[in-house]
Amino acid sequence: MADNPEGHRGSGGPPNGDKPFDPMEAWRSLRDASLDAWAKGMIEAVNTDAYAKATGAMLDAYLAASTPFREALEKSMTQSLQQLSMPTRADFESLAERMTSLEMRFDDLDAKVDDLTMPPRTDTKPSKKEPV
């Protein structure tokens, strides 16, 4: 075999001093280009009125279809909890309302106690004592 200008024997070496072909690098480039193209396409598709309307219609349909199932599940769960003598959502809501009412009453009492224990305010400024 004859030597080529770079001093490599035969055609086994990289041409013109370039890196050898890396199939993984080619795959990465193809993957990145594909992801970029898909991202741009999805952004364009999502930013349309048609997409917004379709998504809204799907959400409305989901909510309409899931409401009876959710209500049946809540009813079943409430009955099960009552049979087990455990608190239900309504019990927790009632307790939270009562606690909020008590906190407000305690705040009012605290303010009244502060008013009773504070010295009366005067409009005159306290006199300065002269240094000794």
PDB file of C-alpha atoms in Angstrom:
ATOM      1  CA  MET A   1       0.000   0.000   0.000  1.00  0.00           C
ATOM      2  CA  ALA A   2       1.158   3.478  -0.707  1.00  0.00           C
ATOM      3  CA  ASP A   3       1.543   6.168   1.908  1.00  0.00           C
ATOM      4  CA  ASN A   4      -0.921   9.031   1.718  1.00  0.00           C
ATOM      5  CA  PRO A   5       0.158  12.667   2.324  1.00  0.00           C
ATOM      6  CA  GLU A   6      -0.512  12.447   6.120  1.00  0.00           C
ATOM      7  CA  GLY A   7       1.729   9.456   6.425  1.00  0.00           C
ATOM      8  CA  HIS A   8      -1.089   6.969   6.980  1.00  0.00           C
ATOM      9  CA  ARG A   9      -0.784   3.688   5.229  1.00  0.00           C
ATOM     10  CA  GLY A  10      -3.865   2.690   3.255  1.00  0.00           C
ATOM     11  CA  SER A  11      -7.358   4.101   3.812  1.00  0.00           C
ATOM     12  CA  GLY A  12      -7.821   2.987   7.424  1.00  0.00           C
ATOM     13  CA  GLY A  13      -6.988   6.344   9.018  1.00  0.00           C
ATOM     14  CA  PRO A  14      -9.160   9.424   9.262  1.00  0.00           C
ATOM     15  CA  PRO A  15      -9.200  11.491   6.061  1.00  0.00           C
ATOM     16  CA  ASN A  16      -7.562  14.915   6.268  1.00  0.00           C
ATOM     17  CA  GLY A  17      -6.950  14.554  10.028  1.00  0.00           C
ATOM     18  CA  ASP A  18     -10.706  14.676  10.895  1.00  0.00           C
ATOM     19  CA  LYS A  19     -12.178  12.629  13.699  1.00  0.00           C
ATOM     20  CA  PRO A  20     -13.411   9.183  12.767  1.00  0.00           C
ATOM     21  CA  PHE A  21     -17.144   8.794  12.101  1.00  0.00           C
ATOM     22  CA  ASP A  22     -19.046   8.472  15.380  1.00  0.00           C
ATOM     23  CA  PRO A  23     -22.494   6.906  14.875  1.00  0.00           C
ATOM     24  CA  MET A  24     -23.610   7.991  18.364  1.00  0.00           C
ATOM     25  CA  GLU A  25     -22.781  11.618  17.590  1.00  0.00           C
ATOM     26  CA  ALA A  26     -24.815  11.381  14.386  1.00  0.00           C
ATOM     27  CA  TRP A  27     -27.684   9.857  16.370  1.00  0.00           C
ATOM     28  CA  ARG A  28     -27.462  12.640  18.996  1.00  0.00           C
ATOM     29  CA  SER A  29     -27.548  15.313  16.291  1.00  0.00           C
ATOM     30  CA  LEU A  30     -30.567  13.680  14.662  1.00  0.00           C
ATOM     31  CA  ARG A  31     -32.311  13.342  18.040  1.00  0.00           C
ATOM     32  CA  ASP A  32     -31.635  16.989  18.975  1.00  0.00           C
ATOM     33  CA  ALA A  33     -32.859  18.241  15.601  1.00  0.00           C
ATOM     34  CA  SER A  34     -35.984  16.091  15.900  1.00  0.00           C
ATOM     35  CA  LEU A  35     -36.708  17.326  19.436  1.00  0.00           C
ATOM     36  CA  ASP A  36     -36.271  20.941  18.355  1.00  0.00           C
ATOM     37  CA  ALA A  37     -38.623  20.462  15.402  1.00  0.00           C
ATOM     38  CA  TRP A  38     -41.256  18.774  17.594  1.00  0.00           C
ATOM     39  CA  ALA A  39     -40.964  21.484  20.254  1.00  0.00           C
ATOM     40  CA  LYS A  40     -41.455  24.258  17.703  1.00  0.00           C
ATOM     41  CA  GLY A  41     -44.390  22.439  16.146  1.00  0.00           C
ATOM     42  CA  MET A  42     -46.056  21.833  19.516  1.00  0.00           C
ATOM     43  CA  ILE A  43     -45.600  25.455  20.563  1.00  0.00           C
ATOM     44  CA  GLU A  44     -47.273  26.585  17.350  1.00  0.00           C
ATOM     45  CA  ALA A  45     -50.111  24.082  17.800  1.00  0.00           C
ATOM     46  CA  VAL A  46     -50.722  24.907  21.468  1.00  0.00           C
ATOM     47  CA  ASN A  47     -50.807  28.657  20.875  1.00  0.00           C
ATOM     48  CA  THR A  48     -53.937  28.521  18.720  1.00  0.00           C
ATOM     49  CA  ASP A  49     -57.565  29.251  19.511  1.00  0.00           C
ATOM     50  CA  ALA A  50     -58.581  25.853  18.171  1.00  0.00           C
ATOM     51  CA  TYR A  51     -56.331  24.098  20.685  1.00  0.00           C
ATOM     52  CA  ALA A  52     -57.669  26.224  23.541  1.00  0.00           C
ATOM     53  CA  LYS A  53     -61.267  25.468  22.546  1.00  0.00           C
ATOM     54  CA  ALA A  54     -60.585  21.743  22.164  1.00  0.00           C
ATOM     55  CA  THR A  55     -58.821  21.567  25.522  1.00  0.00           C
ATOM     56  CA  GLY A  56     -61.653  23.491  27.182  1.00  0.00           C
ATOM     57  CA  ALA A  57     -64.239  21.147  25.674  1.00  0.00           C
ATOM     58  CA  MET A  58     -62.291  18.105  26.873  1.00  0.00           C
ATOM     59  CA  LEU A  59     -62.020  19.553  30.376  1.00  0.00           C
ATOM     60  CA  ASP A  60     -65.741  20.327  30.466  1.00  0.00           C
ATOM     61  CA  ALA A  61     -66.551  16.791  29.313  1.00  0.00           C
ATOM     62  CA  TYR A  62     -64.226  15.309  31.931  1.00  0.00           C
ATOM     63  CA  LEU A  63     -65.747  17.368  34.724  1.00  0.00           C
ATOM     64  CA  ALA A  64     -69.285  16.512  33.624  1.00  0.00           C
ATOM     65  CA  ALA A  65     -68.468  12.803  33.431  1.00  0.00           C
ATOM     66  CA  SER A  66     -66.498  12.661  36.672  1.00  0.00           C
ATOM     67  CA  THR A  67     -68.991  14.536  38.873  1.00  0.00           C
ATOM     68  CA  PRO A  68     -71.369  11.583  39.437  1.00  0.00           C
ATOM     69  CA  PHE A  69     -68.442   9.270  40.227  1.00  0.00           C
ATOM     70  CA  ARG A  70     -66.917  11.791  42.636  1.00  0.00           C
ATOM     71  CA  GLU A  71     -70.256  12.300  44.396  1.00  0.00           C
ATOM     72  CA  ALA A  72     -70.817   8.539  44.681  1.00  0.00           C
ATOM     73  CA  LEU A  73     -67.311   8.085  46.081  1.00  0.00           C
ATOM     74  CA  GLU A  74     -67.813  10.874  48.628  1.00  0.00           C
ATOM     75  CA  LYS A  75     -71.163   9.404  49.716  1.00  0.00           C
ATOM     76  CA  SER A  76     -69.669   5.923  50.061  1.00  0.00           C
ATOM     77  CA  MET A  77     -66.666   7.263  51.977  1.00  0.00           C
ATOM     78  CA  THR A  78     -68.894   9.265  54.337  1.00  0.00           C
ATOM     79  CA  GLN A  79     -71.040   6.202  55.073  1.00  0.00           C
ATOM     80  CA  SER A  80     -67.975   4.036  55.664  1.00  0.00           C
ATOM     81  CA  LEU A  81     -66.403   6.568  58.012  1.00  0.00           C
ATOM     82  CA  GLN A  82     -69.651   6.959  59.957  1.00  0.00           C
ATOM     83  CA  GLN A  83     -69.949   3.177  60.350  1.00  0.00           C
ATOM     84  CA  LEU A  84     -66.386   3.089  61.690  1.00  0.00           C
ATOM     85  CA  SER A  85     -67.127   6.000  64.069  1.00  0.00           C
ATOM     86  CA  MET A  86     -64.480   8.107  62.363  1.00  0.00           C
ATOM     87  CA  PRO A  87     -64.791  11.814  61.547  1.00  0.00           C
ATOM     88  CA  THR A  88     -66.048  12.778  58.094  1.00  0.00           C
ATOM     89  CA  ARG A  89     -65.266  15.793  55.935  1.00  0.00           C
ATOM     90  CA  ALA A  90     -68.354  17.541  57.323  1.00  0.00           C
ATOM     91  CA  ASP A  91     -67.128  16.886  60.868  1.00  0.00           C
ATOM     92  CA  PHE A  92     -63.745  18.441  60.072  1.00  0.00           C
ATOM     93  CA  GLU A  93     -65.376  21.441  58.385  1.00  0.00           C
ATOM     94  CA  SER A  94     -67.633  21.992  61.408  1.00  0.00           C
ATOM     95  CA  LEU A  95     -64.672  21.711  63.761  1.00  0.00           C
ATOM     96  CA  ALA A  96     -62.659  24.195  61.677  1.00  0.00           C
ATOM     97  CA  GLU A  97     -65.539  26.702  61.767  1.00  0.00           C
ATOM     98  CA  ARG A  98     -65.877  26.364  65.540  1.00  0.00           C
ATOM     99  CA  MET A  99     -62.123  26.780  66.043  1.00  0.00           C
ATOM    100  CA  THR A 100     -62.100  29.896  63.853  1.00  0.00           C
ATOM    101  CA  SER A 101     -64.975  31.325  65.889  1.00  0.00           C
ATOM    102  CA  LEU A 102     -63.113  30.608  69.136  1.00  0.00           C
ATOM    103  CA  GLU A 103     -59.915  32.194  67.806  1.00  0.00           C
ATOM    104  CA  MET A 104     -61.824  35.350  66.890  1.00  0.00           C
ATOM    105  CA  ARG A 105     -63.404  35.493  70.351  1.00  0.00           C
ATOM    106  CA  PHE A 106     -59.994  35.004  72.009  1.00  0.00           C
ATOM    107  CA  ASP A 107     -58.553  37.809  69.879  1.00  0.00           C
ATOM    108  CA  ASP A 108     -61.401  40.093  70.965  1.00  0.00           C
ATOM    109  CA  LEU A 109     -60.854  39.181  74.634  1.00  0.00           C
ATOM    110  CA  ASP A 110     -57.109  39.723  74.269  1.00  0.00           C
ATOM    111  CA  ALA A 111     -57.715  43.189  72.830  1.00  0.00           C
ATOM    112  CA  LYS A 112     -60.084  44.046  75.702  1.00  0.00           C
ATOM    113  CA  VAL A 113     -57.570  42.854  78.301  1.00  0.00           C
ATOM    114  CA  ASP A 114     -54.868  44.948  76.633  1.00  0.00           C
ATOM    115  CA  ASP A 115     -57.154  47.988  76.763  1.00  0.00           C
ATOM    116  CA  LEU A 116     -57.788  47.440  80.495  1.00  0.00           C
ATOM    117  CA  THR A 117     -54.148  46.877  81.459  1.00  0.00           C
ATOM    118  CA  MET A 118     -52.582  49.677  79.406  1.00  0.00           C
ATOM    119  CA  PRO A 119     -52.041  52.973  81.221  1.00  0.00           C
ATOM    120  CA  PRO A 120     -54.290  55.780  80.043  1.00  0.00           C
ATOM    121  CA  ARG A 121     -52.856  57.853  77.229  1.00  0.00           C
ATOM    122  CA  THR A 122     -52.203  61.494  77.848  1.00  0.00           C
ATOM    123  CA  ASP A 123     -51.681  64.224  75.319  1.00  0.00           C
ATOM    124  CA  THR A 124     -48.824  65.787  77.262  1.00  0.00           C
ATOM    125  CA  LYS A 125     -45.292  64.659  76.747  1.00  0.00           C
ATOM    126  CA  PRO A 126     -43.475  63.292  79.778  1.00  0.00           C
ATOM    127  CA  SER A 127     -41.133  65.774  81.391  1.00  0.00           C
ATOM    128  CA  LYS A 128     -37.438  65.187  80.960  1.00  0.00           C
ATOM    129  CA  LYS A 129     -35.438  64.727  84.089  1.00  0.00           C
ATOM    130  CA  GLU A 130     -32.381  66.883  84.355  1.00  0.00           C
ATOM    131  CA  PRO A 131     -29.095  65.016  84.663  1.00  0.00           C
ATOM    132  CA  VAL A 132     -27.573  65.078  88.122  1.00  0.00           C
TER     133      VAL A 132
END
